[in-house]
PDB file of C-alpha atoms in Angstrom:
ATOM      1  CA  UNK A   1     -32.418  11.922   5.870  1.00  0.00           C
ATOM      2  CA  UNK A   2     -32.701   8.145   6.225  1.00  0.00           C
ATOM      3  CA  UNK A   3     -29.150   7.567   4.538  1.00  0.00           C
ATOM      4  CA  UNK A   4     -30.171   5.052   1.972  1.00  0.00           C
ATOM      5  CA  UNK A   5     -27.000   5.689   0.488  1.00  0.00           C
ATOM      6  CA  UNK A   6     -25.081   4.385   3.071  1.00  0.00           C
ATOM      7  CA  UNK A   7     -23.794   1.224   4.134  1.00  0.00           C
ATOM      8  CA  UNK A   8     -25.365   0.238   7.259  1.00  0.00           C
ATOM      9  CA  UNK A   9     -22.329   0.446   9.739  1.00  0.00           C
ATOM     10  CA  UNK A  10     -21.770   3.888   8.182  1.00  0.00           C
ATOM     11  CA  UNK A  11     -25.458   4.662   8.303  1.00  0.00           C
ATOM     12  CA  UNK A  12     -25.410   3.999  12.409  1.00  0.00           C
ATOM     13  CA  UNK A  13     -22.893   7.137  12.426  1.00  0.00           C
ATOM     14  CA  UNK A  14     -25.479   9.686  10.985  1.00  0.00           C
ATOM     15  CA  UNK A  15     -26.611   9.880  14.651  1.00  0.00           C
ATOM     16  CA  UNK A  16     -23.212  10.512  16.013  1.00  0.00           C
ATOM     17  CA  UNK A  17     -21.500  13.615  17.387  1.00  0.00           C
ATOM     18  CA  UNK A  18     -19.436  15.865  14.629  1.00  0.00           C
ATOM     19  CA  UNK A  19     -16.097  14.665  15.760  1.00  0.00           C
ATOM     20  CA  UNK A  20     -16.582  11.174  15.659  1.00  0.00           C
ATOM     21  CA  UNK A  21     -18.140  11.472  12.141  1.00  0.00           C
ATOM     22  CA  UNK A  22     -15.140  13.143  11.075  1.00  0.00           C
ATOM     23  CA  UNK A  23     -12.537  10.938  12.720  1.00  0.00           C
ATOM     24  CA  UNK A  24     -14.621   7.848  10.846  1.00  0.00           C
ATOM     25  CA  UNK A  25     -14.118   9.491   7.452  1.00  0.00           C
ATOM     26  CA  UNK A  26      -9.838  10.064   8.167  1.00  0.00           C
ATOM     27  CA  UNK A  27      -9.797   6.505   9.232  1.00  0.00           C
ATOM     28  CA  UNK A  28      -7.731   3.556   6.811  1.00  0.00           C
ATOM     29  CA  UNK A  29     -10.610   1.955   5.142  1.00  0.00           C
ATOM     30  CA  UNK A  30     -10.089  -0.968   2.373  1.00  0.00           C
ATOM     31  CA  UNK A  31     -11.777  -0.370  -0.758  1.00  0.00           C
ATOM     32  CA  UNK A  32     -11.929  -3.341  -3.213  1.00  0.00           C
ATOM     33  CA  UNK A  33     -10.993  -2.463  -7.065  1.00  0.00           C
ATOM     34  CA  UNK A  34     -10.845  -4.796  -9.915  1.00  0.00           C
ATOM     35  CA  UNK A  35      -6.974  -4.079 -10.198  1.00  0.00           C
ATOM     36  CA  UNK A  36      -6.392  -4.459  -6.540  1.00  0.00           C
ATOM     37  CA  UNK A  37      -8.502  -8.170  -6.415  1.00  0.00           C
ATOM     38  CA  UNK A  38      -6.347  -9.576  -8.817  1.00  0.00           C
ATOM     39  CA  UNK A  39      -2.840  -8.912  -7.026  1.00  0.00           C
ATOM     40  CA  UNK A  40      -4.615  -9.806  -3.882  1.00  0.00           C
ATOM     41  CA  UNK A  41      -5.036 -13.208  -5.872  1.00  0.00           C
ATOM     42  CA  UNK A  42      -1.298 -13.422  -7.151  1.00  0.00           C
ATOM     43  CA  UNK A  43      -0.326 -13.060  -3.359  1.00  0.00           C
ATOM     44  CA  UNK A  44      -2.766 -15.896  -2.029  1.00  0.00           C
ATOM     45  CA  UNK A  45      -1.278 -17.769  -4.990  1.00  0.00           C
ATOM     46  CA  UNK A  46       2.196 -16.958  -3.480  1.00  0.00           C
ATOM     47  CA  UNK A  47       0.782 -17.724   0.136  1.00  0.00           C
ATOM     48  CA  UNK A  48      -0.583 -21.296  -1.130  1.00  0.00           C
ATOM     49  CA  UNK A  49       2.811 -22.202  -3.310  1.00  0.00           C
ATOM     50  CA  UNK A  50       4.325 -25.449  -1.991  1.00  0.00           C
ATOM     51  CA  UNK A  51       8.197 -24.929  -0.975  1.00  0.00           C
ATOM     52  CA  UNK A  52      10.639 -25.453  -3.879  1.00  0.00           C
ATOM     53  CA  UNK A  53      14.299 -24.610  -4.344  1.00  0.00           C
ATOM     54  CA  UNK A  54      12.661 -21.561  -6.784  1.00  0.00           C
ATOM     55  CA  UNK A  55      10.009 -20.052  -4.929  1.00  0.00           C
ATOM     56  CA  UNK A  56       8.334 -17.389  -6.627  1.00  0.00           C
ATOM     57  CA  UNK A  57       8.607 -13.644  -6.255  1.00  0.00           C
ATOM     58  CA  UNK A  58       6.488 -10.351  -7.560  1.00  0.00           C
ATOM     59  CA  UNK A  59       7.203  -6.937  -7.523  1.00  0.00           C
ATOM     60  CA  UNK A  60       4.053  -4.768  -6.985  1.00  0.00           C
ATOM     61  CA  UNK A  61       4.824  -1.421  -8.906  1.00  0.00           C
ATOM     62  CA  UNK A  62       2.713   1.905  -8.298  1.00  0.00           C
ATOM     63  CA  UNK A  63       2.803   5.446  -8.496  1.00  0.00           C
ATOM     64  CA  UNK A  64       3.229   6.879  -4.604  1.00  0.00           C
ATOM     65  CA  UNK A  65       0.369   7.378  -3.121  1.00  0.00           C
ATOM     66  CA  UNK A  66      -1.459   4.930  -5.511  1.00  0.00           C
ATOM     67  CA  UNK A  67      -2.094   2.030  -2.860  1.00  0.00           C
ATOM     68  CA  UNK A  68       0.543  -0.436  -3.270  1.00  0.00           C
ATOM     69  CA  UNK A  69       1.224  -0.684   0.907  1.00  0.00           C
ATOM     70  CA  UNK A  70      -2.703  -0.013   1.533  1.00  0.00           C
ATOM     71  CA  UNK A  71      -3.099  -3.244  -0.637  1.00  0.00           C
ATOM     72  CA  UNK A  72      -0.424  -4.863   1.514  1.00  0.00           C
ATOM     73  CA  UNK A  73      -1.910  -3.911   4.828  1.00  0.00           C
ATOM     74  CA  UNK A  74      -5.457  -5.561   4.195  1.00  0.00           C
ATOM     75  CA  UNK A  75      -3.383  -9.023   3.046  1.00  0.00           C
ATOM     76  CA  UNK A  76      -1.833  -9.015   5.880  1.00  0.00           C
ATOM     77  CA  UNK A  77      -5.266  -7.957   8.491  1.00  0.00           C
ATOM     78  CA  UNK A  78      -6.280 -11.496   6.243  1.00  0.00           C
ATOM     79  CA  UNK A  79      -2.861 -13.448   7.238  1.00  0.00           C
ATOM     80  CA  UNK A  80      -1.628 -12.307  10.682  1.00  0.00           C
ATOM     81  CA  UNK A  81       0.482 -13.971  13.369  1.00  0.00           C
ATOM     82  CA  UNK A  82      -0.769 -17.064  14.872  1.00  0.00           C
ATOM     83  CA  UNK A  83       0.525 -19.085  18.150  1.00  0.00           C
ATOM     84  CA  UNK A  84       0.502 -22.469  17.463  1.00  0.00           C
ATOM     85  CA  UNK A  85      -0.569 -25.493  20.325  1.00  0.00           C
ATOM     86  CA  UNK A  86       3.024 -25.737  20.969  1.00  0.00           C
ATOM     87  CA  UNK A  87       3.620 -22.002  21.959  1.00  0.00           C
ATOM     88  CA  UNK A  88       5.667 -20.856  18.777  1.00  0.00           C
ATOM     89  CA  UNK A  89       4.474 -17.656  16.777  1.00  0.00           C
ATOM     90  CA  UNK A  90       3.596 -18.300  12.799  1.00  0.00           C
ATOM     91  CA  UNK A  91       4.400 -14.982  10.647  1.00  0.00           C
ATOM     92  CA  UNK A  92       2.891 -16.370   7.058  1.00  0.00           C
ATOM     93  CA  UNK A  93       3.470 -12.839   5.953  1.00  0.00           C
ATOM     94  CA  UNK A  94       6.350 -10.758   7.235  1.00  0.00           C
ATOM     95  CA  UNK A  95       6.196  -7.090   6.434  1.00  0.00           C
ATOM     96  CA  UNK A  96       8.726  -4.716   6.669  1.00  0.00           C
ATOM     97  CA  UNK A  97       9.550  -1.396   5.747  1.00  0.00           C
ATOM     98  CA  UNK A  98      12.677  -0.888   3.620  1.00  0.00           C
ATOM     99  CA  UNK A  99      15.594   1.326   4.879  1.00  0.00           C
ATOM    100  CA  UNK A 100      16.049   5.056   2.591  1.00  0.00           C
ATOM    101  CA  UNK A 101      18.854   3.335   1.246  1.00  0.00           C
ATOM    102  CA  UNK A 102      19.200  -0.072  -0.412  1.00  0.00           C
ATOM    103  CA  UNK A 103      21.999  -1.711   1.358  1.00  0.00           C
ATOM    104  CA  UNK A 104      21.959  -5.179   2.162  1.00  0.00           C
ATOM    105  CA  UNK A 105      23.167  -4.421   5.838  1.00  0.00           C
ATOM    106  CA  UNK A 106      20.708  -1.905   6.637  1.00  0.00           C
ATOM    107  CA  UNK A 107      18.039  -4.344   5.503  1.00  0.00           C
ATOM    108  CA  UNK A 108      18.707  -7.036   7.818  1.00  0.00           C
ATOM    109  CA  UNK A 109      18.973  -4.566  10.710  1.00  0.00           C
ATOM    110  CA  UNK A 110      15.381  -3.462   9.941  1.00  0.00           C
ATOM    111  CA  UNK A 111      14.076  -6.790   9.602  1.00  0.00           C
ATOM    112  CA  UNK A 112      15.799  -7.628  12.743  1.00  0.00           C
ATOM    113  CA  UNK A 113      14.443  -4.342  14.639  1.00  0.00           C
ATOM    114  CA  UNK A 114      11.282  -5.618  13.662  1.00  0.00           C
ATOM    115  CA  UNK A 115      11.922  -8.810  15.030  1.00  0.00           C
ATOM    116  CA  UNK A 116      12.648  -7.509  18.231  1.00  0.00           C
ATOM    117  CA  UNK A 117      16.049  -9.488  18.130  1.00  0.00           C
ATOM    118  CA  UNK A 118      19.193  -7.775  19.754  1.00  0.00           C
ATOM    119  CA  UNK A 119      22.826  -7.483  17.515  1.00  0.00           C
ATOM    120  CA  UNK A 120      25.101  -5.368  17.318  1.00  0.00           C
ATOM    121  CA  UNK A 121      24.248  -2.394  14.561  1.00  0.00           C
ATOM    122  CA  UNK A 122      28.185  -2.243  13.413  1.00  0.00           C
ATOM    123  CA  UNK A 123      28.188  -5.693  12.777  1.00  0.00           C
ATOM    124  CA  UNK A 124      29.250  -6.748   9.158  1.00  0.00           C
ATOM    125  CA  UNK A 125      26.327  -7.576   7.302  1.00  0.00           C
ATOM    126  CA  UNK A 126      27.028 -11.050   7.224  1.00  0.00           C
ATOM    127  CA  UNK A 127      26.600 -11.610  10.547  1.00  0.00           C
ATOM    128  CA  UNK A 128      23.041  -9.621  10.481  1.00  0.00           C
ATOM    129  CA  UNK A 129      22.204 -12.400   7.881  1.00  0.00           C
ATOM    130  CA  UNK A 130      22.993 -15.248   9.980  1.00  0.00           C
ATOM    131  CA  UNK A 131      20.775 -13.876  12.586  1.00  0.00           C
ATOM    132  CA  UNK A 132      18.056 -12.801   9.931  1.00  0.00           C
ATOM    133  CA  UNK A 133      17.742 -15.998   8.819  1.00  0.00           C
ATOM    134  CA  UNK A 134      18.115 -18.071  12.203  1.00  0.00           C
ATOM    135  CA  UNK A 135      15.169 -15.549  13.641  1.00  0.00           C
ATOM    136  CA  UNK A 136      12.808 -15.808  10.007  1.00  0.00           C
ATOM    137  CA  UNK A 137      13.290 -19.655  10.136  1.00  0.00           C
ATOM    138  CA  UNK A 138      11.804 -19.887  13.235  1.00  0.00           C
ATOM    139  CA  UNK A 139       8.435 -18.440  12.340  1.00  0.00           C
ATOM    140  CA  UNK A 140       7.849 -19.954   9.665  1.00  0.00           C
ATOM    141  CA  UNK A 141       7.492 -17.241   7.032  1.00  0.00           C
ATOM    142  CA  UNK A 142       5.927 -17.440   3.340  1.00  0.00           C
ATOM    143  CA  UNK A 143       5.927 -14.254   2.310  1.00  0.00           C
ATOM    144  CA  UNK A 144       8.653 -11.505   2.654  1.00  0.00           C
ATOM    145  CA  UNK A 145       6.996  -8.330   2.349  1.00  0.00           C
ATOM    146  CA  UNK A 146       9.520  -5.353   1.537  1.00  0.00           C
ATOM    147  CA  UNK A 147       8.017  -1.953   1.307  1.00  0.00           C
ATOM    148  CA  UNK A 148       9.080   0.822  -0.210  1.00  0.00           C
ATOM    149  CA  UNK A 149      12.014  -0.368  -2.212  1.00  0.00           C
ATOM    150  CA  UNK A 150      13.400   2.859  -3.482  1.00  0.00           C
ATOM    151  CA  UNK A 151      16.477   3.383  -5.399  1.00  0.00           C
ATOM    152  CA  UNK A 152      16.139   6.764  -5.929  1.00  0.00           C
ATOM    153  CA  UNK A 153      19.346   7.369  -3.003  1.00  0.00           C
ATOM    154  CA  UNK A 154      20.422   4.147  -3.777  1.00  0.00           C
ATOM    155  CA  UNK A 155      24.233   5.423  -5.237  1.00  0.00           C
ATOM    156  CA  UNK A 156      26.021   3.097  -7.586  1.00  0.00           C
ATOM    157  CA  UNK A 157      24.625   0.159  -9.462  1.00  0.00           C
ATOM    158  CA  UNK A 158      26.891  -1.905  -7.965  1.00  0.00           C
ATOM    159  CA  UNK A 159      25.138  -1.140  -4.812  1.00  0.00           C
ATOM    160  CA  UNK A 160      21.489  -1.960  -5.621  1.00  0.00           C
ATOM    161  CA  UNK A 161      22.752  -5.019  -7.514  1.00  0.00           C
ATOM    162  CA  UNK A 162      23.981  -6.090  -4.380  1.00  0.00           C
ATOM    163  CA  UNK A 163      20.899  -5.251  -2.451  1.00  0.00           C
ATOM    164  CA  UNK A 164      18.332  -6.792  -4.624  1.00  0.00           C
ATOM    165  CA  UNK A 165      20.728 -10.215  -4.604  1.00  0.00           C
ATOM    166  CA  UNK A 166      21.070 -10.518  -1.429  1.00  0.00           C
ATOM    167  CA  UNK A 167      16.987 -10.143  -1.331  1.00  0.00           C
ATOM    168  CA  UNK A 168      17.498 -12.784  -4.399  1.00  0.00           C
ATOM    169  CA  UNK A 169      19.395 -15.428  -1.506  1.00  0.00           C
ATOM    170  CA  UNK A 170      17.307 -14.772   1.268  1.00  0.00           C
ATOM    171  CA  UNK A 171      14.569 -16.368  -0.922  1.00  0.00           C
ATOM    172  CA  UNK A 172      16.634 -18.922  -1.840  1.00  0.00           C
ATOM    173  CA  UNK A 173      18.264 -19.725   1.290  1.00  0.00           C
ATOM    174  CA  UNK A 174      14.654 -19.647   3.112  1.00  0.00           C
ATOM    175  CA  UNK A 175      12.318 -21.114   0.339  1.00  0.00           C
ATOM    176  CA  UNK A 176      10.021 -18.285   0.375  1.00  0.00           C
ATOM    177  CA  UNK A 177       8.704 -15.385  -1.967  1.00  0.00           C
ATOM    178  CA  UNK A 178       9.619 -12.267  -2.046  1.00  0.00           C
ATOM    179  CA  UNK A 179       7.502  -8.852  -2.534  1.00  0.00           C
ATOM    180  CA  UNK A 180       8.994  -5.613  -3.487  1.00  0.00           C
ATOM    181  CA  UNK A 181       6.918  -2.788  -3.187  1.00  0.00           C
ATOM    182  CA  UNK A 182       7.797   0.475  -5.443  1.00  0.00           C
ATOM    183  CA  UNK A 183       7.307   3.226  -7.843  1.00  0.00           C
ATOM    184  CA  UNK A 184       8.487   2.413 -11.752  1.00  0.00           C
ATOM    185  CA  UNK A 185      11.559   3.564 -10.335  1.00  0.00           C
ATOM    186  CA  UNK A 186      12.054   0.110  -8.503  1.00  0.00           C
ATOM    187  CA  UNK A 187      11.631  -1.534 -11.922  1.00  0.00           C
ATOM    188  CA  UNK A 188      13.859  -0.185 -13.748  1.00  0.00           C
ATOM    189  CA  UNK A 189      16.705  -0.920 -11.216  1.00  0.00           C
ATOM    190  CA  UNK A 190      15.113  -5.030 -11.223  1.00  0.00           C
ATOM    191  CA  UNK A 191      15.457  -4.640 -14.879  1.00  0.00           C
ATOM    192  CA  UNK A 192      19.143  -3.855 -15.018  1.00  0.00           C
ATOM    193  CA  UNK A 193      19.564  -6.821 -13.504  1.00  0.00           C
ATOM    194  CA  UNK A 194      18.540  -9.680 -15.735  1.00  0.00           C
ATOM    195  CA  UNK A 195      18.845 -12.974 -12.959  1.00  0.00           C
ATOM    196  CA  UNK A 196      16.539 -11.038 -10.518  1.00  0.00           C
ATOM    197  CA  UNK A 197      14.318  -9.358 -12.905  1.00  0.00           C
ATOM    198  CA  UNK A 198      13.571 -12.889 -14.456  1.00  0.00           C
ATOM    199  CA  UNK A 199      12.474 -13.597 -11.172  1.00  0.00           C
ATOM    200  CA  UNK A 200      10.382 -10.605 -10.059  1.00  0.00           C
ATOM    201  CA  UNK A 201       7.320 -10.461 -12.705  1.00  0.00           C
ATOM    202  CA  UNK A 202       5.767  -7.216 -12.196  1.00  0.00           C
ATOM    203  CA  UNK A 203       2.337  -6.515 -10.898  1.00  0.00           C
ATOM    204  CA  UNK A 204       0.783  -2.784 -11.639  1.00  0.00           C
ATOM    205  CA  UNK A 205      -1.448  -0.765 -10.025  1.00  0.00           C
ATOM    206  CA  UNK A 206      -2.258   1.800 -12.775  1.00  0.00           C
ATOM    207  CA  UNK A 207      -3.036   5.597 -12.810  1.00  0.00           C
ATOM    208  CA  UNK A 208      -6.820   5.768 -12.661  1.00  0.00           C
ATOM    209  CA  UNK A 209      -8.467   7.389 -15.318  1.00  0.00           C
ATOM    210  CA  UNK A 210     -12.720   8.684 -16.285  1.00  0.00           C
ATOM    211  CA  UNK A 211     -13.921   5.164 -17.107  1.00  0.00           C
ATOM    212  CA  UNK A 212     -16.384   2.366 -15.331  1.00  0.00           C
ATOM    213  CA  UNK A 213     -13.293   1.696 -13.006  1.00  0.00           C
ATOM    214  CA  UNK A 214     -13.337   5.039 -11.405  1.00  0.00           C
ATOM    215  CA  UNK A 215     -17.218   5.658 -11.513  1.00  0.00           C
ATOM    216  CA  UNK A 216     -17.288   2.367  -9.219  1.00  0.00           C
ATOM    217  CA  UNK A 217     -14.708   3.243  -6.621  1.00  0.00           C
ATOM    218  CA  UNK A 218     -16.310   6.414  -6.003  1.00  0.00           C
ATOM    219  CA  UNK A 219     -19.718   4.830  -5.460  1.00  0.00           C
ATOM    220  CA  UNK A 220     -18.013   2.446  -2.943  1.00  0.00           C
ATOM    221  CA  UNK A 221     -16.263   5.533  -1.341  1.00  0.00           C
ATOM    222  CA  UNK A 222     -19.872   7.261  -1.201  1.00  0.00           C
ATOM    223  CA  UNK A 223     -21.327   4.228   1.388  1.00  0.00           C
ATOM    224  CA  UNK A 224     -18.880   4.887   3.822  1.00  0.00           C
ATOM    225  CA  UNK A 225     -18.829   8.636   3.813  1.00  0.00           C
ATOM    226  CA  UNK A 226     -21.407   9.495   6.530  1.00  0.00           C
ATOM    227  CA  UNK A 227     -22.739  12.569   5.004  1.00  0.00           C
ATOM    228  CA  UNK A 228     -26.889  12.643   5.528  1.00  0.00           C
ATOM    229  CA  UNK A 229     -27.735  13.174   1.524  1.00  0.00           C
ATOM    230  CA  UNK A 230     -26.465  11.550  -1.610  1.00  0.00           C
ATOM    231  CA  UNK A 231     -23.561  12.766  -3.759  1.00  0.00           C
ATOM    232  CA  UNK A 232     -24.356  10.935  -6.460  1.00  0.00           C
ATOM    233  CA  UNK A 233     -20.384  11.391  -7.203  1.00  0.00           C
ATOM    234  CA  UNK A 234     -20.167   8.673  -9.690  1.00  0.00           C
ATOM    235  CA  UNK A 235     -23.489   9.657 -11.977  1.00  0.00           C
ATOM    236  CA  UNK A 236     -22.671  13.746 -11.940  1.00  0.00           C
ATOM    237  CA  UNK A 237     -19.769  14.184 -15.060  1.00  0.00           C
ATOM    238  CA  UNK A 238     -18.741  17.151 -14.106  1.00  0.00           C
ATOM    239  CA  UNK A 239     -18.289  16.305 -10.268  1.00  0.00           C
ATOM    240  CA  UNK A 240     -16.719  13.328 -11.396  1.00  0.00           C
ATOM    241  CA  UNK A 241     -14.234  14.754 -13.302  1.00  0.00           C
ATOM    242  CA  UNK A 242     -12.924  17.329 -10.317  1.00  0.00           C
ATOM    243  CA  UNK A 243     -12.386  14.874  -8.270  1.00  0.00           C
ATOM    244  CA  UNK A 244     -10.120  12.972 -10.680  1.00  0.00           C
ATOM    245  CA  UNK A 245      -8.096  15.929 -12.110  1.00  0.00           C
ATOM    246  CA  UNK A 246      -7.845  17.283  -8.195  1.00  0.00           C
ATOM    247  CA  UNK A 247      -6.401  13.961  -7.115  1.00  0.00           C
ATOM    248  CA  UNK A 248      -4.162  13.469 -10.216  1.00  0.00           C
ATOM    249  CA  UNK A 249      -5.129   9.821 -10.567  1.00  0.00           C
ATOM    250  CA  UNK A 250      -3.922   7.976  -7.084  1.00  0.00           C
ATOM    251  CA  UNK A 251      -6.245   6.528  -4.717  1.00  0.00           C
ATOM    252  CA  UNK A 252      -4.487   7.598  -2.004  1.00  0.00           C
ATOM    253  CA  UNK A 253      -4.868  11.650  -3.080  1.00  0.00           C
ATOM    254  CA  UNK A 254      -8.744  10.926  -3.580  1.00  0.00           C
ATOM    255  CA  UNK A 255      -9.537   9.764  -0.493  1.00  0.00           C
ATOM    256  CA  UNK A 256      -7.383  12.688   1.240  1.00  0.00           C
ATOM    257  CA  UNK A 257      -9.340  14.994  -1.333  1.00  0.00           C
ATOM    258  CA  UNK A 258     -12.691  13.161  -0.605  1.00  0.00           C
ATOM    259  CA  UNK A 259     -12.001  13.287   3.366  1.00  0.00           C
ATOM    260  CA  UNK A 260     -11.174  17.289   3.028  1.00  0.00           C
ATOM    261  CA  UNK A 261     -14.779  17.805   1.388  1.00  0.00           C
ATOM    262  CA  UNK A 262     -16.934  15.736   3.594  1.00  0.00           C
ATOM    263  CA  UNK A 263     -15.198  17.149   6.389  1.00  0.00           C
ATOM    264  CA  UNK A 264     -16.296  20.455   4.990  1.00  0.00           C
ATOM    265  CA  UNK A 265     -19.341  19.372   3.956  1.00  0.00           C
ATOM    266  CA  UNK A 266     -20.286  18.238   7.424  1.00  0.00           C
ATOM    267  CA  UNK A 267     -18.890  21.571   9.627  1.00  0.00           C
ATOM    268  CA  UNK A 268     -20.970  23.318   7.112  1.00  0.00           C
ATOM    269  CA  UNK A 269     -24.084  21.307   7.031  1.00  0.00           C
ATOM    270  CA  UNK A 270     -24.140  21.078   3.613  1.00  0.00           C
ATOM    271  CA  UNK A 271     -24.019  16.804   4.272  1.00  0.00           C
ATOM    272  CA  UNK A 272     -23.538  16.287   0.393  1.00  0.00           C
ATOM    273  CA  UNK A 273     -20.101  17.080  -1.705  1.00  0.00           C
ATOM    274  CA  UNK A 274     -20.733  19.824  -4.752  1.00  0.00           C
ATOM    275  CA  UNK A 275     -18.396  21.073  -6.698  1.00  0.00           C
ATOM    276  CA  UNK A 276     -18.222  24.236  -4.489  1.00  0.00           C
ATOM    277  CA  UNK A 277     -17.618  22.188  -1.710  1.00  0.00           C
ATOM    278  CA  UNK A 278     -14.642  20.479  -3.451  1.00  0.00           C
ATOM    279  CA  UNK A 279     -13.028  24.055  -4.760  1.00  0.00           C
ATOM    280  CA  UNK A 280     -13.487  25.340  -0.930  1.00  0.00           C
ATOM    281  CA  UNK A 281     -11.836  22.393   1.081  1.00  0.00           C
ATOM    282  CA  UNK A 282      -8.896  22.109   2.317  1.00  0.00           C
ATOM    283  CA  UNK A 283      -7.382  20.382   0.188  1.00  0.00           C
ATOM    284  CA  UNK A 284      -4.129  21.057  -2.240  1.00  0.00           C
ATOM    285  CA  UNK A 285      -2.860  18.801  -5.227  1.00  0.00           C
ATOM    286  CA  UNK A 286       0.264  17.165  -5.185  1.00  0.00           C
ATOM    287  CA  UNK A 287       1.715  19.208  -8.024  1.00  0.00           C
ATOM    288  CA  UNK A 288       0.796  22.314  -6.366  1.00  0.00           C
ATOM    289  CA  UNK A 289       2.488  21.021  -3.565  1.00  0.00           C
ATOM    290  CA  UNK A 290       5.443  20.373  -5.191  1.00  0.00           C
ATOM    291  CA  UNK A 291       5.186  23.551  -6.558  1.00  0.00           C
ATOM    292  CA  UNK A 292       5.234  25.282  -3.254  1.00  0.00           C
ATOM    293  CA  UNK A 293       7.941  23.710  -1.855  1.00  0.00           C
ATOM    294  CA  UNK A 294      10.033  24.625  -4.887  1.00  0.00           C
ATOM    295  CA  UNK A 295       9.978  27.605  -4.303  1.00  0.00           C
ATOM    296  CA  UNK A 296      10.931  27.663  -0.985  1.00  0.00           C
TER     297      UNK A 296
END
């Protein structure tokens, strides 16, 4: 039990009590992927892009739970809010959350909530624009991050047109780019409209699948699992392949699936995840979740 396996912060926790092994595993954690790396370079790109009257944009498309805001998060850990020598905050990237239903009004509110900055929520949307840009100017803002752009309540088209230009003006107006975060739903609506879609190329994070690519990210996941013997979850087919069918291909549902056995695997002291630890966790598939809810 010397945890060779490990990396070395995560080998320190071997020694710990149950509960804080456990709490380490359900921590965020950022694991690096080959598809991940590269938009992490087209934002730095969009970070290091001189001002210009056409700034551009990118919309980062994923299935949910696939890792599109996880992605987001780490930029932004590598970009956060600085106080200058004269005493003013610098937001390079700005994140924020999009409201359940595309509407240029209740965006500004939400960026403004974030902000901290006090109007009146009745306001016409026009005057939550002058104060949106007023309060973004002054921080000096790159990158517009907008999360969870969903369409899916989003009404008529003439509605989400609306929404995605005023997101089109904002960037215009402030001489920054734009993200939009969202499922292939969010494309389509960007492609309906040709003068945004022309500026929003689209960035993918794919559906993982049994290849090299997969094999890797669960032998990165494996050194920062503190269980005291060696899965070998990358080298074992068959183990490998539960844990892809069981998490249907998103990150996000293999790390939940991945916490659920260790956890197991640990209360147990088994300290390695089997197969039978995998069928036993707790752990259910998304599908089966949907399933259950259905019929409800």
């Amino acid at each position: 039990m010397n945890g060779d396996h490990l990396s070395p912060k995560t080998r320190e926790l071997l020694g710990k009590p149950i509960d804080e092994r456990i709490a380490h595993i359900q921590k965020d954690s950022w694991i690096p992927y080959s598809h991940a790396n590269q938009v992490l370079r087209q934002l730095e790109d969009l970070l290091k892009h001189p001002k210009c009257d056409r700034m551009p944009n990118l919309a980062i498309s994923a299935q949910t739970n696939n890792g599109k805001t996880r992605l987001m998060k780490h930029f932004l850990s590598l970009h956060q809010a600085a106080e200058t020598s004269g005493g003013t905050i610098t937001v390079p990237v700005f994140y924020v959350q999009c409201p359940s239903i595309p509407e240029e009004s209740r965006l500004y509110s939400a960026i403004l909530l974030k902000l901290c900055k006090k109007f009146r929520p009745t306001a016409p949307a026009q005057e939550k624009l002058v104060l949106v840009q007023d309060a973004l100017s002054k921080i000096e803002i790159r990158i517009l991050a907008l999360d969870e752009v969903n369409f899916t309540e989003g009404g008529t088209a003439g509605k989400q047109k609306r929404f995605l230009n005023a997101i089109r003006y904002l960037a215009n107006e402030l001489r920054i780019s734009v993200v939009c975060l969202g499922t292939e739903e969010m494309m389509r609506v960007i492609r309906s409209v040709p003068a945004v879609e022309n500026r929003f190329p689209p960035a993918v994070l794919p559906q993982w699948h049994s290849d090299d690519e997969f094999r890797k990210l669960l032998a990165s996941f494996e050194k920062i699992i503190p269980l005291k013997y060696p899965s070998d979850l990358q080298e074992r087919s068959t183990l490998t392949a539960k844990l892809l069918t069981r998490s249907e291909g998103t990150i996000g549902e293999l790390k939940a699936l991945l916490a659920a056995a260790a956890t197991d695997a640990i209360c147990s002291g088994t300290e390695r995840i089997t197969e039978e630890v995998i069928d036993g966790c707790n752990y259910v598939p998304p599908s089966t979740r949907k399933q259950r809810l259905a019929r409800c």
